[in-house]
Amino acid sequence: MASGTAATQTSYLNDATPSPNTSKGPVVCVFCGASPGTSSAHLEAARSLAQAFHDHNISLVYGGGTVGLMGEVARTLTKLSGPSAVHGIIPEALLELERDKAGGKIDEKLYGRTTVVSDMHTRKHLMAKEVIKGGSGSGFVALSGGYGTLEELMEVITWNQLGIHGKGVVVYNVEGYYDGLIQWVRTAVSAGFITPSNAGILVEGLTAEEVVKELKEYQVSEDRFRLDWSHK
């Protein structure tokens, strides 16, 4: 599906710490808010996504939070598929905040496995590596969220465009939450800053099942840069 070699797509991330997840099944990284949002539809979408992951034997890697949409998707999938299906990766600085919210610790029986790292860059690096090493249907999904969610989403879109990975990138567009972002992509295409083919790097899903379907059927853009990221 992806252009270029697998080594070219993954070598940029090969120096990351090996993942404890040795499964070759699909792995999806979910970016989302640490708040529940003002509409109950956002929490419901998080639960629906976890249910779809369970139904399709998809493992979750996420930012390790215990509250908001992050906590909801992790708790739901852990309950459905067990702790081994969920891997939270969290910086030490944020861990103290989560410990306070979770009553002193992040319980593996409730939220799955947790890996503590030193900084935000390492967190994103390891999450991306798990996805890239995952099987067919692996990718990145953005539920509703704030600044951090958008930053993480745009980074993996850019990495796709640069040929660092060839995995799907999908926004779960709940109640039109990402309509503005989708329109911005169209505007950037008409203004000549994004090619029409690369506009398809970002895909929209309106239901949890549609999100999984888009990941499975994801087509890599023909206009991606064919760069060699194997040099260190």
C-alpha positions as a Python dict, from the first residue, in 0.01 Angstrom:
ca = {
    (1, 'M'): (0, 0, 0),
    (2, 'A'): (274, 245, 94),
    (3, 'S'): (530, 375, -149),
    (4, 'G'): (897, 314, -72),
    (5, 'T'): (1042, 41, 145),
    (6, 'A'): (932, -53, 493),
    (7, 'A'): (1282, 29, 614),
    (8, 'T'): (1252, 383, 480),
    (9, 'Q'): (919, 433, 653),
    (10, 'T'): (1028, 303, 993),
    (11, 'S'): (1399, 368, 1027),
    (12, 'Y'): (1348, 721, 1159),
    (13, 'L'): (1191, 563, 1465),
    (14, 'N'): (1413, 259, 1505),
    (15, 'D'): (1616, 402, 1792),
    (16, 'A'): (1312, 408, 2022),
    (17, 'T'): (1288, 173, 2318),
    (18, 'P'): (1147, -165, 2211),
    (19, 'S'): (774, -198, 2273),
    (20, 'P'): (643, -465, 2509),
    (21, 'N'): (366, -532, 2253),
    (22, 'T'): (496, -811, 2029),
    (23, 'S'): (165, -873, 1852),
    (24, 'K'): (147, -824, 1477),
    (25, 'G'): (-218, -726, 1499),
    (26, 'P'): (-331, -370, 1429),
    (27, 'V'): (-223, -100, 1671),
    (28, 'V'): (-398, 236, 1673),
    (29, 'C'): (-276, 548, 1850),
    (30, 'V'): (-561, 767, 1970),
    (31, 'F'): (-510, 1138, 2031),
    (32, 'C'): (-786, 1301, 2235),
    (33, 'G'): (-869, 1542, 2511),
    (34, 'A'): (-818, 1505, 2884),
    (35, 'S'): (-1159, 1672, 2920),
    (36, 'P'): (-1499, 1513, 2853),
    (37, 'G'): (-1631, 1804, 2649),
    (38, 'T'): (-1963, 1979, 2697),
    (39, 'S'): (-2161, 1733, 2485),
    (40, 'S'): (-2212, 1374, 2597),
    (41, 'A'): (-2154, 1270, 2236),
    (42, 'H'): (-1777, 1298, 2283),
    (43, 'L'): (-1763, 1046, 2568),
    (44, 'E'): (-2002, 821, 2379),
    (45, 'A'): (-1771, 835, 2077),
    (46, 'A'): (-1477, 732, 2296),
    (47, 'R'): (-1672, 432, 2422),
    (48, 'S'): (-1787, 343, 2071),
    (49, 'L'): (-1431, 357, 1942),
    (50, 'A'): (-1314, 124, 2219),
    (51, 'Q'): (-1595, -117, 2134),
    (52, 'A'): (-1494, -113, 1766),
    (53, 'F'): (-1132, -179, 1864),
    (54, 'H'): (-1244, -476, 2071),
    (55, 'D'): (-1461, -611, 1790),
    (56, 'H'): (-1172, -589, 1541),
    (57, 'N'): (-893, -705, 1778),
    (58, 'I'): (-717, -368, 1768),
    (59, 'S'): (-470, -267, 2038),
    (60, 'L'): (-462, 87, 2171),
    (61, 'V'): (-162, 308, 2243),
    (62, 'Y'): (-240, 649, 2389),
    (63, 'G'): (-109, 927, 2610),
    (64, 'G'): (-167, 752, 2941),
    (65, 'G'): (-431, 982, 3088),
    (66, 'T'): (-706, 865, 3324),
    (67, 'V'): (-964, 1141, 3277),
    (68, 'G'): (-1167, 1290, 2996),
    (69, 'L'): (-1181, 1113, 2661),
    (70, 'M'): (-837, 959, 2720),
    (71, 'G'): (-948, 786, 3035),
    (72, 'E'): (-1280, 679, 2882),
    (73, 'V'): (-1135, 505, 2578),
    (74, 'A'): (-865, 334, 2786),
    (75, 'R'): (-1102, 217, 3061),
    (76, 'T'): (-1359, 89, 2814),
    (77, 'L'): (-1112, -109, 2604),
    (78, 'T'): (-936, -248, 2913),
    (79, 'K'): (-1271, -370, 3043),
    (80, 'L'): (-1358, -528, 2708),
    (81, 'S'): (-1024, -670, 2591),
    (82, 'G'): (-806, -677, 2902),
    (83, 'P'): (-503, -474, 3016),
    (84, 'S'): (-274, -617, 2746),
    (85, 'A'): (-479, -441, 2477),
    (86, 'V'): (-403, -94, 2613),
    (87, 'H'): (-68, 82, 2647),
    (88, 'G'): (-48, 430, 2796),
    (89, 'I'): (274, 629, 2752),
    (90, 'I'): (306, 929, 2979),
    (91, 'P'): (581, 1178, 3074),
    (92, 'E'): (691, 1182, 3436),
    (93, 'A'): (573, 1543, 3480),
    (94, 'L'): (218, 1451, 3382),
    (95, 'L'): (223, 1130, 3584),
    (96, 'E'): (207, 1318, 3913),
    (97, 'L'): (-107, 1496, 3793),
    (98, 'E'): (-266, 1168, 3687),
    (99, 'R'): (-177, 1004, 4018),
    (100, 'D'): (-367, 1277, 4197),
    (101, 'K'): (-672, 1226, 3976),
    (102, 'A'): (-653, 846, 3991),
    (103, 'G'): (-615, 830, 4369),
    (104, 'G'): (-241, 771, 4391),
    (105, 'K'): (-166, 540, 4099),
    (106, 'I'): (-270, 440, 3748),
    (107, 'D'): (-426, 98, 3798),
    (108, 'E'): (-327, -147, 3522),
    (109, 'K'): (-651, -340, 3576),
    (110, 'L'): (-846, -25, 3489),
    (111, 'Y'): (-627, 152, 3231),
    (112, 'G'): (-392, -111, 3090),
    (113, 'R'): (-14, -98, 3090),
    (114, 'T'): (164, 231, 3157),
    (115, 'T'): (513, 334, 3045),
    (116, 'V'): (665, 644, 3204),
    (117, 'V'): (903, 851, 2989),
    (118, 'S'): (1109, 1163, 3044),
    (119, 'D'): (944, 1406, 2804),
    (120, 'M'): (672, 1474, 2547),
    (121, 'H'): (893, 1402, 2247),
    (122, 'T'): (977, 1053, 2373),
    (123, 'R'): (611, 988, 2440),
    (124, 'K'): (512, 1073, 2081),
    (125, 'H'): (811, 885, 1943),
    (126, 'L'): (719, 562, 2122),
    (127, 'M'): (350, 587, 2037),
    (128, 'A'): (433, 629, 1669),
    (129, 'K'): (676, 340, 1677),
    (130, 'E'): (410, 105, 1814),
    (131, 'V'): (176, 201, 1532),
    (132, 'I'): (441, 162, 1263),
    (133, 'K'): (529, -184, 1392),
    (134, 'G'): (164, -287, 1403),
    (135, 'G'): (-14, -502, 1149),
    (136, 'S'): (-252, -409, 869),
    (137, 'G'): (-511, -155, 978),
    (138, 'S'): (-279, 24, 1219),
    (139, 'G'): (-284, 401, 1225),
    (140, 'F'): (-362, 721, 1409),
    (141, 'V'): (-705, 846, 1516),
    (142, 'A'): (-800, 1182, 1662),
    (143, 'L'): (-1106, 1205, 1880),
    (144, 'S'): (-1211, 1551, 1994),
    (145, 'G'): (-951, 1743, 2191),
    (146, 'G'): (-767, 2069, 2236),
    (147, 'Y'): (-426, 2211, 2149),
    (148, 'G'): (-232, 1895, 2232),
    (149, 'T'): (-461, 1673, 2027),
    (150, 'L'): (-430, 1900, 1724),
    (151, 'E'): (-52, 1925, 1759),
    (152, 'E'): (-13, 1547, 1772),
    (153, 'L'): (-250, 1500, 1480),
    (154, 'M'): (-70, 1751, 1258),
    (155, 'E'): (268, 1598, 1338),
    (156, 'V'): (169, 1248, 1222),
    (157, 'I'): (10, 1399, 911),
    (158, 'T'): (339, 1575, 837),
    (159, 'W'): (538, 1256, 903),
    (160, 'N'): (314, 1077, 654),
    (161, 'Q'): (372, 1348, 393),
    (162, 'L'): (748, 1324, 449),
    (163, 'G'): (747, 946, 407),
    (164, 'I'): (839, 868, 767),
    (165, 'H'): (536, 639, 793),
    (166, 'G'): (258, 516, 566),
    (167, 'K'): (-14, 451, 823),
    (168, 'G'): (-365, 590, 810),
    (169, 'V'): (-459, 915, 982),
    (170, 'V'): (-829, 954, 1064),
    (171, 'V'): (-1031, 1216, 1249),
    (172, 'Y'): (-1341, 1086, 1426),
    (173, 'N'): (-1562, 1384, 1349),
    (174, 'V'): (-1817, 1397, 1629),
    (175, 'E'): (-2099, 1650, 1589),
    (176, 'G'): (-1895, 1838, 1328),
    (177, 'Y'): (-1608, 1900, 1569),
    (178, 'Y'): (-1346, 1876, 1293),
    (179, 'D'): (-1546, 2047, 1017),
    (180, 'G'): (-1326, 2354, 1047),
    (181, 'L'): (-1006, 2152, 1010),
    (182, 'I'): (-1141, 1967, 708),
    (183, 'Q'): (-1240, 2298, 549),
    (184, 'W'): (-893, 2437, 622),
    (185, 'V'): (-738, 2147, 426),
    (186, 'R'): (-965, 2228, 131),
    (187, 'T'): (-868, 2594, 155),
    (188, 'A'): (-499, 2504, 165),
    (189, 'V'): (-545, 2293, -150),
    (190, 'S'): (-718, 2576, -337),
    (191, 'A'): (-447, 2819, -221),
    (192, 'G'): (-171, 2589, -347),
    (193, 'F'): (-15, 2488, -16),
    (194, 'I'): (-134, 2126, -11),
    (195, 'T'): (-162, 1910, -323),
    (196, 'P'): (-500, 1750, -395),
    (197, 'S'): (-350, 1404, -343),
    (198, 'N'): (-191, 1497, -11),
    (199, 'A'): (-524, 1633, 110),
    (200, 'G'): (-619, 1266, 135),
    (201, 'I'): (-353, 1199, 397),
    (202, 'L'): (-618, 1303, 649),
    (203, 'V'): (-939, 1099, 634),
    (204, 'E'): (-1270, 1158, 810),
    (205, 'G'): (-1482, 902, 994),
    (206, 'L'): (-1830, 978, 1126),
    (207, 'T'): (-1877, 658, 1329),
    (208, 'A'): (-1642, 425, 1514),
    (209, 'E'): (-1694, 151, 1257),
    (210, 'E'): (-1625, 396, 977),
    (211, 'V'): (-1301, 500, 1148),
    (212, 'V'): (-1184, 136, 1159),
    (213, 'K'): (-1291, 86, 796),
    (214, 'E'): (-1095, 393, 685),
    (215, 'L'): (-785, 263, 861),
    (216, 'K'): (-815, -77, 696),
    (217, 'E'): (-871, 70, 349),
    (218, 'Y'): (-626, 361, 379),
    (219, 'Q'): (-446, 455, 58),
    (220, 'V'): (-112, 635, 73),
    (221, 'S'): (-87, 959, -126),
    (222, 'E'): (111, 944, -450),
    (223, 'D'): (246, 1294, -380),
    (224, 'R'): (427, 1207, -58),
    (225, 'F'): (797, 1286, -44),
    (226, 'R'): (1011, 982, -117),
    (227, 'L'): (1283, 1059, 130),
    (228, 'D'): (1539, 827, 285),
    (229, 'W'): (1516, 852, 664),
    (230, 'S'): (1758, 566, 728),
    (231, 'H'): (2059, 794, 783),
    (232, 'K'): (2153, 865, 1145),
}
